[in-house]
mmCIF file of C-alpha atoms in Angstrom:
data_model
loop_
_atom_site.group_PDB
_atom_site.id
_atom_site.type_symbol
_atom_site.label_atom_id
_atom_site.label_comp_id
_atom_site.label_asym_id
_atom_site.label_seq_id
_atom_site.Cartn_x
_atom_site.Cartn_y
_atom_site.Cartn_z
ATOM 1 C CA GLU O 863 -40.557 -31.997 32.766
ATOM 2 C CA ASP O 864 -43.037 -33.563 35.436
ATOM 3 C CA GLN O 865 -41.925 -36.930 36.474
ATOM 4 C CA VAL O 866 -44.144 -39.506 38.335
ATOM 5 C CA THR O 867 -42.871 -42.696 39.344
ATOM 6 C CA GLN O 868 -44.859 -45.376 41.017
ATOM 7 C CA SER O 869 -43.718 -48.424 43.039
ATOM 8 C CA PRO O 870 -43.783 -51.151 43.351
ATOM 9 C CA GLU O 871 -44.755 -52.181 39.830
ATOM 10 C CA ALA O 872 -46.727 -55.170 41.002
ATOM 11 C CA LEU O 873 -47.911 -56.248 44.512
ATOM 12 C CA ARG O 874 -49.183 -59.684 45.352
ATOM 13 C CA LEU O 875 -51.274 -59.586 48.674
ATOM 14 C CA GLN O 876 -53.081 -62.349 50.657
ATOM 15 C CA GLU O 877 -56.608 -61.195 51.828
ATOM 16 C CA GLY O 878 -56.429 -59.090 54.801
ATOM 17 C CA GLU O 879 -52.596 -58.227 54.326
ATOM 18 C CA SER O 880 -52.603 -54.392 54.404
ATOM 19 C CA SER O 881 -49.938 -52.562 52.529
ATOM 20 C CA SER O 882 -49.090 -49.271 50.711
ATOM 21 C CA LEU O 883 -48.400 -48.074 47.110
ATOM 22 C CA ASN O 884 -45.876 -45.208 46.651
ATOM 23 C CA CYS O 885 -46.215 -42.450 44.005
ATOM 24 C CA SER O 886 -43.176 -40.009 43.805
ATOM 25 C CA TYR O 887 -43.373 -36.902 41.711
ATOM 26 C CA THR O 888 -41.282 -33.985 40.556
ATOM 27 C CA VAL O 889 -43.173 -30.905 39.557
ATOM 28 C CA SER O 890 -42.951 -27.273 39.558
ATOM 29 C CA GLY O 891 -45.895 -26.275 41.411
ATOM 30 C CA LEU O 892 -48.611 -28.967 42.279
ATOM 31 C CA ARG O 893 -52.027 -28.001 41.358
ATOM 32 C CA GLY O 894 -53.409 -31.539 42.498
ATOM 33 C CA LEU O 895 -52.510 -35.277 42.711
ATOM 34 C CA PHE O 896 -54.976 -37.803 41.726
ATOM 35 C CA TRP O 897 -55.503 -41.480 42.082
ATOM 36 C CA TYR O 898 -57.416 -43.702 39.875
ATOM 37 C CA ARG O 899 -58.365 -47.410 39.946
ATOM 38 C CA GLN O 900 -58.287 -49.316 36.639
ATOM 39 C CA ASP O 901 -59.718 -52.691 35.872
ATOM 40 C CA PRO O 902 -58.343 -54.668 32.817
ATOM 41 C CA GLY O 903 -59.953 -53.398 29.549
ATOM 42 C CA LYS O 904 -61.745 -50.694 31.253
ATOM 43 C CA GLY O 905 -61.392 -46.865 31.487
ATOM 44 C CA PRO O 906 -59.725 -45.310 34.844
ATOM 45 C CA GLU O 907 -62.100 -44.930 37.709
ATOM 46 C CA PHE O 908 -61.649 -41.955 39.882
ATOM 47 C CA LEU O 909 -60.594 -42.485 43.398
ATOM 48 C CA PHE O 910 -59.163 -39.363 45.192
ATOM 49 C CA THR O 911 -57.908 -35.844 44.400
ATOM 50 C CA LEU O 912 -55.285 -34.283 46.841
ATOM 51 C CA TYR O 913 -54.106 -30.717 46.634
ATOM 52 C CA SER O 914 -51.758 -29.855 49.605
ATOM 53 C CA ALA O 915 -49.059 -31.512 51.711
ATOM 54 C CA GLY O 916 -50.575 -33.116 54.735
ATOM 55 C CA GLU O 917 -53.992 -33.853 53.111
ATOM 56 C CA GLU O 918 -55.640 -37.212 53.641
ATOM 57 C CA LYS O 919 -58.696 -38.731 52.048
ATOM 58 C CA GLU O 920 -60.367 -42.302 52.624
ATOM 59 C CA LYS O 921 -62.804 -44.501 51.021
ATOM 60 C CA GLU O 922 -63.776 -47.872 52.301
ATOM 61 C CA ARG O 923 -60.402 -49.622 52.591
ATOM 62 C CA LEU O 924 -58.279 -47.082 50.746
ATOM 63 C CA LYS O 925 -56.586 -44.079 52.160
ATOM 64 C CA ALA O 926 -54.590 -41.531 50.456
ATOM 65 C CA THR O 927 -52.004 -39.291 51.762
ATOM 66 C CA LEU O 928 -49.858 -36.616 50.420
ATOM 67 C CA THR O 929 -46.333 -34.911 51.102
ATOM 68 C CA LYS O 930 -44.328 -32.637 49.208
ATOM 69 C CA LYS O 931 -42.695 -35.212 47.313
ATOM 70 C CA GLU O 932 -44.782 -38.238 47.406
ATOM 71 C CA SER O 933 -48.185 -39.786 47.843
ATOM 72 C CA PHE O 934 -49.199 -43.190 49.431
ATOM 73 C CA LEU O 935 -52.221 -45.303 48.781
ATOM 74 C CA HIS O 936 -52.904 -47.408 51.801
ATOM 75 C CA ILE O 937 -55.021 -50.563 51.245
ATOM 76 C CA THR O 938 -56.357 -51.860 54.646
ATOM 77 C CA ALA O 939 -57.352 -55.430 55.036
ATOM 78 C CA PRO O 940 -57.960 -56.108 51.104
ATOM 79 C CA LYS O 941 -60.329 -58.197 49.641
ATOM 80 C CA PRO O 942 -60.018 -59.816 46.047
ATOM 81 C CA GLU O 943 -62.256 -57.062 44.518
ATOM 82 C CA ASP O 944 -59.284 -54.506 45.292
ATOM 83 C CA SER O 945 -57.378 -56.384 42.760
ATOM 84 C CA ALA O 946 -56.685 -53.797 39.857
ATOM 85 C CA THR O 947 -54.240 -51.385 38.541
ATOM 86 C CA TYR O 948 -53.747 -48.217 40.616
ATOM 87 C CA LEU O 949 -52.676 -45.097 38.672
ATOM 88 C CA CYS O 950 -51.327 -41.776 40.041
ATOM 89 C CA ALA O 951 -51.336 -38.508 38.070
ATOM 90 C CA VAL O 952 -49.928 -35.125 38.777
ATOM 91 C CA GLN O 953 -51.140 -31.708 37.471
ATOM 92 C CA ALA O 954 -48.881 -28.876 37.458
ATOM 93 C CA VAL O 955 -50.236 -27.053 34.357
ATOM 94 C CA ARG O 956 -54.030 -26.463 33.822
ATOM 95 C CA TYR O 957 -55.568 -29.295 31.797
ATOM 96 C CA LYS O 958 -52.451 -31.298 31.573
ATOM 97 C CA LEU O 959 -52.148 -34.607 33.704
ATOM 98 C CA SER O 960 -48.756 -36.733 33.881
ATOM 99 C CA PHE O 961 -49.616 -40.147 34.803
ATOM 100 C CA GLY O 962 -47.280 -42.790 36.375
ATOM 101 C CA ALA O 963 -46.919 -46.438 35.073
ATOM 102 C CA GLY O 964 -49.184 -47.803 37.720
ATOM 103 C CA THR O 965 -49.108 -50.453 40.360
ATOM 104 C CA THR O 966 -50.807 -53.781 39.581
ATOM 105 C CA VAL O 967 -52.274 -55.108 42.947
ATOM 106 C CA THR O 968 -53.526 -58.707 43.049
ATOM 107 C CA VAL O 969 -55.246 -59.737 46.096
ATOM 108 C CA ARG O 970 -55.627 -63.578 46.504
ATOM 109 C CA ALA O 971 -58.421 -65.090 48.836
ATOM 110 C CA ASP A 708 -72.532 -39.251 38.888
ATOM 111 C CA VAL A 709 -70.506 -38.081 36.212
ATOM 112 C CA LYS A 710 -71.174 -40.247 33.066
ATOM 113 C CA VAL A 711 -68.764 -40.381 30.213
ATOM 114 C CA THR A 712 -69.670 -42.899 27.442
ATOM 115 C CA GLN A 713 -67.597 -43.976 24.222
ATOM 116 C CA SER A 714 -69.397 -45.040 20.978
ATOM 117 C CA SER A 715 -67.699 -48.276 20.790
ATOM 118 C CA ARG A 716 -65.834 -50.603 23.181
ATOM 119 C CA TYR A 717 -64.127 -52.535 20.288
ATOM 120 C CA LEU A 718 -63.274 -51.662 16.838
ATOM 121 C CA VAL A 719 -61.493 -53.259 13.877
ATOM 122 C CA LYS A 720 -60.431 -51.215 10.931
ATOM 123 C CA ARG A 721 -58.086 -51.493 7.894
ATOM 124 C CA THR A 722 -54.945 -49.400 7.128
ATOM 125 C CA GLY A 723 -55.865 -46.200 5.343
ATOM 126 C CA GLU A 724 -59.476 -46.164 6.556
ATOM 127 C CA LYS A 725 -60.748 -42.905 8.253
ATOM 128 C CA VAL A 726 -62.125 -43.627 11.675
ATOM 129 C CA PHE A 727 -64.248 -41.532 14.014
ATOM 130 C CA LEU A 728 -64.342 -42.194 17.758
ATOM 131 C CA GLU A 729 -67.012 -40.533 19.470
ATOM 132 C CA CYS A 730 -67.362 -39.457 23.155
ATOM 133 C CA VAL A 731 -70.150 -37.939 24.966
ATOM 134 C CA GLN A 732 -70.598 -36.561 28.667
ATOM 135 C CA ASP A 733 -73.718 -35.682 30.563
ATOM 136 C CA MET A 734 -72.186 -33.476 33.337
ATOM 137 C CA ASP A 735 -71.911 -29.986 31.222
ATOM 138 C CA HIS A 736 -68.022 -30.236 31.654
ATOM 139 C CA GLU A 737 -66.506 -27.500 29.563
ATOM 140 C CA ASN A 738 -63.207 -29.670 29.211
ATOM 141 C CA MET A 739 -62.741 -32.955 27.208
ATOM 142 C CA PHE A 740 -59.661 -35.018 26.452
ATOM 143 C CA TRP A 741 -58.649 -37.822 24.185
ATOM 144 C CA TYR A 742 -55.907 -40.039 25.507
ATOM 145 C CA ARG A 743 -54.294 -43.274 24.277
ATOM 146 C CA GLN A 744 -52.877 -46.079 26.441
ATOM 147 C CA ASP A 745 -50.244 -48.528 25.702
ATOM 148 C CA PRO A 746 -48.495 -51.058 27.796
ATOM 149 C CA GLY A 747 -45.146 -49.741 28.886
ATOM 150 C CA LEU A 748 -46.035 -46.121 27.742
ATOM 151 C CA GLY A 749 -48.924 -45.343 30.025
ATOM 152 C CA LEU A 750 -51.556 -42.797 29.390
ATOM 153 C CA ARG A 751 -50.575 -39.986 26.793
ATOM 154 C CA LEU A 752 -52.628 -37.165 25.877
ATOM 155 C CA ILE A 753 -53.596 -36.756 22.103
ATOM 156 C CA TYR A 754 -55.815 -33.559 22.172
ATOM 157 C CA PHE A 755 -57.869 -31.717 24.485
ATOM 158 C CA SER A 756 -60.807 -29.051 24.116
ATOM 159 C CA TYR A 757 -61.629 -26.281 26.855
ATOM 160 C CA ASP A 758 -64.770 -25.101 25.062
ATOM 161 C CA VAL A 759 -66.972 -25.768 22.072
ATOM 162 C CA LYS A 760 -64.887 -25.398 18.749
ATOM 163 C CA MET A 761 -61.627 -24.855 20.680
ATOM 164 C CA LYS A 762 -59.142 -27.537 20.644
ATOM 165 C CA GLU A 763 -55.461 -27.762 21.800
ATOM 166 C CA LYS A 764 -52.743 -30.526 20.878
ATOM 167 C CA GLY A 765 -51.485 -32.654 23.596
ATOM 168 C CA ASP A 766 -48.462 -34.692 23.564
ATOM 169 C CA ILE A 767 -48.874 -36.883 20.642
ATOM 170 C CA PRO A 768 -51.190 -35.379 18.126
ATOM 171 C CA GLU A 769 -49.648 -36.377 14.922
ATOM 172 C CA GLY A 770 -52.019 -38.655 12.776
ATOM 173 C CA TYR A 771 -54.946 -37.411 14.798
ATOM 174 C CA SER A 772 -57.567 -34.573 14.522
ATOM 175 C CA VAL A 773 -60.534 -33.669 16.642
ATOM 176 C CA SER A 774 -63.859 -32.073 16.640
ATOM 177 C CA ARG A 775 -65.957 -30.361 19.172
ATOM 178 C CA GLU A 776 -69.366 -28.812 17.749
ATOM 179 C CA LYS A 777 -71.325 -29.393 20.854
ATOM 180 C CA LYS A 778 -70.507 -28.976 24.443
ATOM 181 C CA GLU A 779 -71.189 -32.571 25.403
ATOM 182 C CA ARG A 780 -69.656 -34.221 22.427
ATOM 183 C CA PHE A 781 -65.799 -34.669 21.371
ATOM 184 C CA SER A 782 -64.766 -36.801 18.475
ATOM 185 C CA LEU A 783 -61.423 -38.189 17.689
ATOM 186 C CA ILE A 784 -60.683 -38.685 13.836
ATOM 187 C CA LEU A 785 -57.708 -40.963 12.486
ATOM 188 C CA GLU A 786 -57.720 -39.671 8.963
ATOM 189 C CA SER A 787 -55.679 -42.726 7.733
ATOM 190 C CA ALA A 788 -55.479 -45.392 10.127
ATOM 191 C CA SER A 789 -52.153 -46.961 10.391
ATOM 192 C CA THR A 790 -51.086 -50.126 12.290
ATOM 193 C CA ASN A 791 -49.096 -48.117 15.042
ATOM 194 C CA GLN A 792 -52.437 -46.691 16.022
ATOM 195 C CA THR A 793 -53.655 -49.702 17.438
ATOM 196 C CA SER A 794 -54.244 -48.919 20.998
ATOM 197 C CA MET A 795 -56.831 -48.341 23.799
ATOM 198 C CA TYR A 796 -58.434 -44.966 23.342
ATOM 199 C CA LEU A 797 -59.871 -43.139 26.420
ATOM 200 C CA CYS A 798 -61.992 -40.104 26.584
ATOM 201 C CA ALA A 799 -62.149 -37.909 29.726
ATOM 202 C CA SER A 800 -63.944 -34.719 30.923
ATOM 203 C CA SER A 801 -63.445 -32.177 33.563
ATOM 204 C CA SER A 802 -64.739 -29.099 35.101
ATOM 205 C CA LEU A 803 -62.845 -26.311 37.070
ATOM 206 C CA LEU A 804 -66.046 -24.422 37.289
ATOM 207 C CA LYS A 805 -67.625 -27.068 39.385
ATOM 208 C CA GLY A 806 -64.840 -27.011 41.872
ATOM 209 C CA THR A 807 -62.273 -29.398 41.017
ATOM 210 C CA ASP A 808 -60.360 -30.164 37.607
ATOM 211 C CA THR A 809 -60.610 -33.908 38.150
ATOM 212 C CA GLN A 810 -60.710 -35.703 34.869
ATOM 213 C CA TYR A 811 -63.251 -38.381 34.620
ATOM 214 C CA PHE A 812 -62.830 -41.247 32.235
ATOM 215 C CA GLY A 813 -65.004 -43.139 29.824
ATOM 216 C CA PRO A 814 -64.939 -47.113 29.312
ATOM 217 C CA GLY A 815 -62.426 -46.966 26.540
ATOM 218 C CA THR A 816 -62.339 -47.990 22.890
ATOM 219 C CA ARG A 817 -60.090 -50.792 22.072
ATOM 220 C CA LEU A 818 -58.961 -50.102 18.139
ATOM 221 C CA THR A 819 -57.159 -52.587 15.996
ATOM 222 C CA VAL A 820 -55.714 -51.539 12.775
ATOM 223 C CA LEU A 821 -54.916 -54.476 10.439
#
């Protein structure tokens, strides 16, 4: 069974204080790893898809990286508007995503 | 931009009522999904559809059914709502034919069953 573990559960940052979120996974054959951002009471918003170890993707202050066992979401110089829950999901079988529990990030001004 | 819309943001129903949740996507995606999201349990797949009139059970299909009569529309049906179906319901769509299998989510429907 696919396993996805995100850490930490919660992260409190000062504005401008860079940090990283971890997503470790166990799957038999990775088709893709997905990062989403979710604001309270809303649906997940797609951020990145990573397909193979060594791949990196960037969007504004966010950068996602992938190894064979884990993915990191780096937040550089965060702003209060980066406060959200960040979800990681893996796909080993077509159509099926296995989600982690998420990391809730709070950025204080 | 991919647009997935859901018919209601908030819904309050009584136990035993039949409940319809509607989802529409405008990107010609062949795949559509229904999830529920609960604190501590994360997102769990209820049903998905990979083509019109086709459906597959997800991880927690009990108490639910679905309908897909048109490519852009996917409905989730609670035949007889129960209090343990109080949850956030999320619809998503994807298309491998368009290059990636990324799922795009709608805004969610917060359902309360009293």
